[in-house]
Amino acid sequence: MKRYFQFDELGTNYRREAIGGITTFLSMAYVLAVNPAMLSLAGVEGIPDDMRMDINAVFVATCLAAFIGTFIMGVWARYPIALAPGMGLNAFFAFSVVLGMGIPWQTALSGVLVSGVLFLILTASGVREYVINAIPMEMKMAVSAGIGFFIAFVGFKGAGFIVADENTLVHIGNIHDAHVILTIFGLVLSVILMARKVPGAIFIGMIITAIVGLVFNLLPMPEAVVSKVPSIAPTFGAAFEGFLNPSELFNVQFLVVVLTFLFVDFFDTAGTLVGIASQANLIKDNKIPRASRALAADSFATISGAILGTSTTTSYVESTAGVAAGARTGFASIVSSLLFLLAIFFSPLIVVFTSEVTAPALIIVGALMASNLSKVEWTRFEVAVPAFLTVIMMPLTYSVATGIAIGFIFYPITMLVAGRKKDIHPIMYVLAVIFILYFIFILR
């Protein structure tokens, strides 16, 4: 097994991989609670029951989809990347498609299934891998750094350290609030452990922070350790029901839904793959080894997730927390996948790892990924502008895909006017046109 995962070549071992896998799981465990609530429209009043998905069934579907996708990613692609239903796409599914467009959730799942099949076709044809390898190294580094800023922002926001403000959009939160203080404690502790080069520093910081939160009654105490596994019957196979009524599928509205799922997942996954590969020093000659397998794993995850009963399953940027904790191979993903499977039985324990506990890990990882900015030629204006826009627009638009889109639109423009036409790969022109059409016709 050590030979298969190349432990010696990558300078890792079972302990580091296990800690990395556990850290990744804990960093994204919130999805097991948030995704079911989102898709079931929990907390939204006045919604007919037939528009709501069964929250318990979605919970099981979320666990299983994360297990399947992450396991395939680990065993086949051998990358330390965990997958789960995407947080931006589940909001689009619930609020834009089901509520906004009035599309039945069964038909929306059909859209997810179709997009997953299209992912697989594009991957098998080599288009997805070709696109990723065509992206210039400097833009890859910008994407990686941008994701770092984005997940750090997610951490600050989730912990209440940064809050919304009508006048300035964002503002520092109430630093006297006990929950914010808990986050600050966790951040300081984790930084100290990281600075002292303590193995598994991020993971240890999360555990200690969780214990402190429980001691001071700042975190919810689990009501039980083990719970009965809910039935998945209400959502399992519902994606095929949409095909029983072709009129709901063959129309412009459904096409827009499929293309949106396709677009966001394509570039979210590409961005995450580039970010993690660069952070773990896995990029060789500006190419990502086994990229096609990683992308195929993402496709299979989306297809299986749709059949089980959840929105698009995609690679998670929180996987960078596991990489920062030492993960370098797919063995870490296997550990994460098994924890997702076990979560079905131990769901009450998930409530302890709230955003206050996971935020320090995301912030530190963001700082680590920001180091890729040093690999961008900032003295070349034609490179600096698209790289900067890629980085800054990810947190400002709260979307990895949108940040990539804006930066990649400007890249061929600045390079052309700078007289560097020969340095532009033809695919970059194609991407720029696609992104422009995306902003015009899809992103509204």
CSV table of C-alpha atoms in Angstrom, one decimal, residues 92 95-97 100-101 252-253 255-257 259-260 263-264 397 399 402 435-444:
chain,number,residue,atom,x,y,z
A,92,PHE,CA,-28.7,27.4,-6.2
A,95,PHE,CA,-33.5,28.7,-3.8
A,96,SER,CA,-33.0,29.5,-7.5
A,97,VAL,CA,-34.2,26.3,-9.1
A,100,GLY,CA,-37.2,30.7,-7.9
A,101,MET,CA,-38.0,28.8,-11.1
A,252,VAL,CA,-34.5,26.6,-22.1
A,253,GLN,CA,-35.1,26.8,-18.4
A,255,LEU,CA,-30.9,23.8,-20.1
A,256,VAL,CA,-29.9,26.9,-18.0
A,257,VAL,CA,-30.0,24.8,-14.9
A,259,LEU,CA,-25.3,24.5,-17.7
A,260,THR,CA,-25.0,26.3,-14.4
A,263,PHE,CA,-20.1,25.3,-15.3
A,264,VAL,CA,-19.7,25.9,-11.6
A,397,THR,CA,-18.0,37.4,-5.1
A,399,SER,CA,-17.3,32.2,-5.6
A,402,THR,CA,-16.5,33.6,-10.7
A,435,PHE,CA,-16.8,33.1,-19.5
A,436,ILE,CA,-18.1,36.2,-21.3
A,437,LEU,CA,-21.1,34.2,-22.5
A,438,TYR,CA,-21.6,32.8,-19.0
A,439,PHE,CA,-21.8,36.3,-17.5
A,440,ILE,CA,-24.2,37.4,-20.3
A,441,PHE,CA,-26.6,34.5,-20.4
A,442,ILE,CA,-26.3,32.5,-17.2
A,443,LEU,CA,-25.1,34.6,-14.3
A,444,ARG,CA,-27.9,36.9,-13.4
